[in-house]
Short mmCIF file of C-alpha atoms and ligand atoms in Angstrom, two decimals:
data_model
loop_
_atom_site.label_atom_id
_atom_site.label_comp_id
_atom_site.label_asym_id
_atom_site.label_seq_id
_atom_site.Cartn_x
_atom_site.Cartn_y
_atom_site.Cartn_z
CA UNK A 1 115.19 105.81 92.64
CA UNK A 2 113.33 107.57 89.53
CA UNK A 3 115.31 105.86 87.53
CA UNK A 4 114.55 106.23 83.92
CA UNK A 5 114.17 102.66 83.38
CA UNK A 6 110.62 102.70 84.60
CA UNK A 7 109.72 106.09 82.37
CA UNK A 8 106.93 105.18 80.09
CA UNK A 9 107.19 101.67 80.54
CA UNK A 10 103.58 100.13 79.05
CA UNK A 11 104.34 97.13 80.74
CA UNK A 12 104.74 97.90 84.20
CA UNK A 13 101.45 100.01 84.44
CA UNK A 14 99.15 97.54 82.47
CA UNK A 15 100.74 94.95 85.27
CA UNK A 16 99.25 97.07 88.36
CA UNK A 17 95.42 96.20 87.50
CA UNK A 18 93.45 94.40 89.89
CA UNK A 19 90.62 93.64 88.56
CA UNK A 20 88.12 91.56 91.46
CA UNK A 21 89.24 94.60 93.58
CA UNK A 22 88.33 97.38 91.01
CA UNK A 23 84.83 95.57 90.79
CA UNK A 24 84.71 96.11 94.36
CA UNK A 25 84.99 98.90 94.82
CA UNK A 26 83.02 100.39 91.66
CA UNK A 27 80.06 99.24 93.40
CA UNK A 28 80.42 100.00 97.10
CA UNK A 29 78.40 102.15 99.26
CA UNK A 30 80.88 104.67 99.39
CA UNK A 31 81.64 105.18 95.76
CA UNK A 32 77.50 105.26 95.14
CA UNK A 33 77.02 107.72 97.78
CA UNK A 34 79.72 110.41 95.82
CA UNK A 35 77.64 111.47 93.18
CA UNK A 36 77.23 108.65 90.63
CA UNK A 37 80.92 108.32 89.87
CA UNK A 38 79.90 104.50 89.99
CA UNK A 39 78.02 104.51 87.03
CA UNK A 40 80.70 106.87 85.30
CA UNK A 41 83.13 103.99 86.41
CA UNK A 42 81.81 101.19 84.70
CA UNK A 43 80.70 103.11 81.55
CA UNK A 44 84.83 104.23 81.87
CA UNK A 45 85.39 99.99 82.15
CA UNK A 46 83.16 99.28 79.40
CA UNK A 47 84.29 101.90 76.84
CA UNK A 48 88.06 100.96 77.17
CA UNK A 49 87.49 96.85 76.97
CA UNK A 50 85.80 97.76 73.83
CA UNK A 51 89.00 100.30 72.68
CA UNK A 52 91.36 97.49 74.20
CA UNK A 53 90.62 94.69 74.05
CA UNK A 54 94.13 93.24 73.59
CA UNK A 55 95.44 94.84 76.83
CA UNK A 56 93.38 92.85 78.50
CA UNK A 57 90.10 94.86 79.80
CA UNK A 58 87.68 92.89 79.69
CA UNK A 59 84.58 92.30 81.44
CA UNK A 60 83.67 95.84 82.28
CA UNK A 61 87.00 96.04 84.55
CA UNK A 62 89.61 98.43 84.47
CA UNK A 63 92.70 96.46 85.04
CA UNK A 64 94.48 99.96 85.57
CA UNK A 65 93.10 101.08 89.16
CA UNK A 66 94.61 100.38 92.10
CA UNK A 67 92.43 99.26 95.22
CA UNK A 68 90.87 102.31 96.29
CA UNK A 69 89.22 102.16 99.72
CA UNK A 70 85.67 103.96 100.04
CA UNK A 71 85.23 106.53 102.77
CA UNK A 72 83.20 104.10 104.19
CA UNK A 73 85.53 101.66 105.00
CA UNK A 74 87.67 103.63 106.52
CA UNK A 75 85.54 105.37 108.70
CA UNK A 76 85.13 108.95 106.98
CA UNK A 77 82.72 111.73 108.49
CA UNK A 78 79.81 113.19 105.66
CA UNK A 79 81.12 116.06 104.41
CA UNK A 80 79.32 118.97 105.58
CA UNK A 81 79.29 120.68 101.29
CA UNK A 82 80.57 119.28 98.19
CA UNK A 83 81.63 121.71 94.92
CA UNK A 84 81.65 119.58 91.90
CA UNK A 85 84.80 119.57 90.22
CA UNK A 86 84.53 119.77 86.16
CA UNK A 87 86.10 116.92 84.55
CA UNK A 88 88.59 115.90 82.59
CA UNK A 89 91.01 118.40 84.57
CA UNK A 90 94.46 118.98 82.80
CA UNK A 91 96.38 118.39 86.35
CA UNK A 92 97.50 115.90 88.85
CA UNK A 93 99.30 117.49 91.98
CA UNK A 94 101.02 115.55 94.17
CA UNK A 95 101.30 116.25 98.19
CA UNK A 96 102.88 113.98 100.92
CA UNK A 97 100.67 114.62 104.54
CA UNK A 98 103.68 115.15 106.26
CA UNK A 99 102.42 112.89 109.22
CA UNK A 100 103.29 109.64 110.16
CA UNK A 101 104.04 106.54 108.12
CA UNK A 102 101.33 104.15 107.73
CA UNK A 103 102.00 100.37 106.40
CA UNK A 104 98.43 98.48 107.26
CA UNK A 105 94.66 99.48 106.23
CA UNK A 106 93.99 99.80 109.96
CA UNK A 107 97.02 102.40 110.60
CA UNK A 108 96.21 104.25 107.34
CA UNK A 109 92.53 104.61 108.02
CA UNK A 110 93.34 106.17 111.08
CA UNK A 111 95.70 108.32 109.68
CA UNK A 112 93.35 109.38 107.30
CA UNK A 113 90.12 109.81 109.61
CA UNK A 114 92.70 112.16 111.65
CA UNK A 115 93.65 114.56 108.77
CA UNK A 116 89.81 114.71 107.79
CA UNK A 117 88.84 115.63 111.50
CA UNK A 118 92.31 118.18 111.30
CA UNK A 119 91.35 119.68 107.85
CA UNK A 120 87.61 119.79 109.12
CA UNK A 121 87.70 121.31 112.59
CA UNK A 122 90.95 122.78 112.41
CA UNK A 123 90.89 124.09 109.19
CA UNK A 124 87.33 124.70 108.73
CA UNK A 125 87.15 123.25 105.39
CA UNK A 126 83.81 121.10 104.47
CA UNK A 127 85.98 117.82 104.26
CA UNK A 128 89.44 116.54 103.95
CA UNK A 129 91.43 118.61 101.35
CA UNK A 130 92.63 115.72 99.16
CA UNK A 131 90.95 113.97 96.00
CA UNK A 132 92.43 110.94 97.00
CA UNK A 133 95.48 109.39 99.57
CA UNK A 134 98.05 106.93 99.55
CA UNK A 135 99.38 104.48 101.88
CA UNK A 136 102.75 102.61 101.92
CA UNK A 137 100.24 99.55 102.44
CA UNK A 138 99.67 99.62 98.75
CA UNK A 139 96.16 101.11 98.98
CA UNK A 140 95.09 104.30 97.51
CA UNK A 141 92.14 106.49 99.65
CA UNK A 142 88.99 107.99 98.87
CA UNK A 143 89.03 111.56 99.70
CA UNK A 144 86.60 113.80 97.81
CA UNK A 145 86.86 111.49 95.29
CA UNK A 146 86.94 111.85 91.27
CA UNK A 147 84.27 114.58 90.98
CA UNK A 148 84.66 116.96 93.94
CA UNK A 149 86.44 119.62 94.17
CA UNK A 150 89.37 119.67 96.33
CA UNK A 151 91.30 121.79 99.11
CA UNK A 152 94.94 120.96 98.25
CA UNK A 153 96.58 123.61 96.03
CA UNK A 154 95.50 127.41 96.37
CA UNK A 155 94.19 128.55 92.87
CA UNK A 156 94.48 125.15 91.38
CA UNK A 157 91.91 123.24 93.09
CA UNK A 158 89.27 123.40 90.42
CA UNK A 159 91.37 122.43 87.61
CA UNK A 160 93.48 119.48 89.41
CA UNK A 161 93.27 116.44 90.82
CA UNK A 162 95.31 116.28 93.95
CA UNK A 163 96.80 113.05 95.60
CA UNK A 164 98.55 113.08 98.61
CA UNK A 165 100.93 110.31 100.29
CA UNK A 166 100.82 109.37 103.39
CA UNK A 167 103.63 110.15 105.49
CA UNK A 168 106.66 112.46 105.57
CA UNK A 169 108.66 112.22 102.13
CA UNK A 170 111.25 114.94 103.13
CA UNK A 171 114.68 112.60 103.17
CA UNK A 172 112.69 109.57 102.40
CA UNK A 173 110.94 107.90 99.76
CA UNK A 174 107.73 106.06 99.83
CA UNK A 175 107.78 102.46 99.24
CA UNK A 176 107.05 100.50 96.00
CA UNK A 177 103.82 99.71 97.10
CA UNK A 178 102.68 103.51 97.23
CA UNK A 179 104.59 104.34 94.83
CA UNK A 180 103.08 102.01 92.37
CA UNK A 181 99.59 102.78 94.00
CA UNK A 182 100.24 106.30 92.99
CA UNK A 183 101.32 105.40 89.30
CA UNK A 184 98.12 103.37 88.99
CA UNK A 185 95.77 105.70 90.74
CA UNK A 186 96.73 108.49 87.38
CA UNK A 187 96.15 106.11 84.71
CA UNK A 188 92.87 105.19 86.69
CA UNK A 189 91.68 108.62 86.13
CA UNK A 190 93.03 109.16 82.65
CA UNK A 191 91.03 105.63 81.52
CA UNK A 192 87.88 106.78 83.62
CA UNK A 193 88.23 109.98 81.92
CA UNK A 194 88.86 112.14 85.30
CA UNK A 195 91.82 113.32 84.11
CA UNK A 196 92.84 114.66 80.61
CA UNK A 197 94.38 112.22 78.67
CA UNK A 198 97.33 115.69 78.00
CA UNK A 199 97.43 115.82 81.44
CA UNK A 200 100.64 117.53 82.84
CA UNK A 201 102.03 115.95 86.54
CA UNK A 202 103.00 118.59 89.32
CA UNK A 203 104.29 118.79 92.71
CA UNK A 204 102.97 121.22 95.38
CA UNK A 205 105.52 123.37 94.75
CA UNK A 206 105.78 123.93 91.78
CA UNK A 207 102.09 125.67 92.12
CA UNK A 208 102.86 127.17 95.75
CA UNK A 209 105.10 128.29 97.84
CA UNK A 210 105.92 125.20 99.90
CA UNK A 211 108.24 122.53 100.66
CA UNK A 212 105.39 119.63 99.71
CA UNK A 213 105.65 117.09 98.55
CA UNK A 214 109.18 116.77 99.94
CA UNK A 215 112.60 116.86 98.33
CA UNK A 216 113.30 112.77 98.07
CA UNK A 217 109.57 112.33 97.02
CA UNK A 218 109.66 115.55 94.51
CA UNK A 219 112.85 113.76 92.95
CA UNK A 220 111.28 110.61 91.95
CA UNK A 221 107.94 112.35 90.21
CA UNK A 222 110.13 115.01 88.44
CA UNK A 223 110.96 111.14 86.64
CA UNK A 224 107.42 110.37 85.92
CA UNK A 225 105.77 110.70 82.61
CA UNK A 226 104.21 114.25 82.04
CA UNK A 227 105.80 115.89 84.60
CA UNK A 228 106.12 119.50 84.26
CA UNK A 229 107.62 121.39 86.95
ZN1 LIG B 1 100.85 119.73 99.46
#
């Protein structure tokens, strides 16, 4: 795992896009609903196909995101505020949940409907913590979203993006399928403009004092491009 082979490798991220999906998903409910970020989607699309046209964006689609299911499909509760977060911001953090595996939309939505309802009534906080979430079925999970700011990482919240994957990554590692969800998801945000284009790659720990992300999963990012511990 993290081997270096896949470091930088053009190929293998301009080979995640799917681009009926990404359509999809630009214009559903639940995207609408979270502040315009639809509009600031396909104006993302349109720009690049016109910077790109060789890599093969084209018609307003952004072949780089992953499928990215709305809060509304899987079930999510209205958050009760939302602090908007100021974009581009020069960090991705990555988290695991540290609950239970998930490999089907069905098990992950529930998954992720049960950390909202923990992070909301438990914790207190106006919505589930994370920007976004990751399951090892190969879909990526509308938490606050692109342009809310998140509860993940104390003191780093407004200038971060944080992504969490879904399950326990202690002596593990997530599948391809999340894995390359994950990989996707960043260069989503960089070519929507979420997410500075210098953007530097962190683990939960290496901002606070915890275990997260997990020590197999920490291993393979500290291999990823822009990683800075
Ligand atoms: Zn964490």
């Amino acid at each position: 795992m993290g081997t270096r082979g896949a470091r930088g490798g053009r190929g293998i991220w301009a080979g995640l896009g799917r681009c009926p999906r990404a359509i999809g998903w630009a214009w559903s409910p639940g995207s609408l609903s979270a502040g315009g970020s639809a509009t600031q989607g396909l104006w993302g699309c349109l720009a690049l196909a016109q910077q790109r046209p060789l890599l093969g964006v084209a018609g307003g689609c952004d072949r780089r995101c992953p499928r990215i299911v709305s809060r509304s499909q899987w079930g999510a509760r209205a958050p009760k505020n939302r602090v908007r977060l100021r974009t581009p911001v020069p960090f991705v953090i990555i988290h695991h949940t540290e609950g239970n595996p998930c490999t089907s939309q069905a098990s992950c939505s529930r998954q992720v409907r049960g950390i909202q309802n923990y992070h909301m009534n438990s914790n207190g906080w106006s919505d589930i913590g994370y920007n976004f979430l990751i399951g090892e079925d190969g879909n990526v999970y509308e938490g606050r979203g692109w342009s809310t700011m998140g509860a993940h990482a104390k003191n780093w919240n407004h200038k971060s993006l944080g992504f969490s994957f879904l399950g326990s990554f202690s002596s593990r590692v997530p599948n391809n399928a999340a894995l390359n969800a994950a990989k996707s998801l960043i260069q989503c945000a960089v070519s929507k403009g979420f997410l500075s284009r210098s953007y530097f790659l962190k683990g939960h720990r290496n901002v606070n004092p915890t275990d997260c992300p997990g020590n197999a999963l920490y291993k393979v990012i500290r291999q990823w491009p822009r990683f800075k511990a």
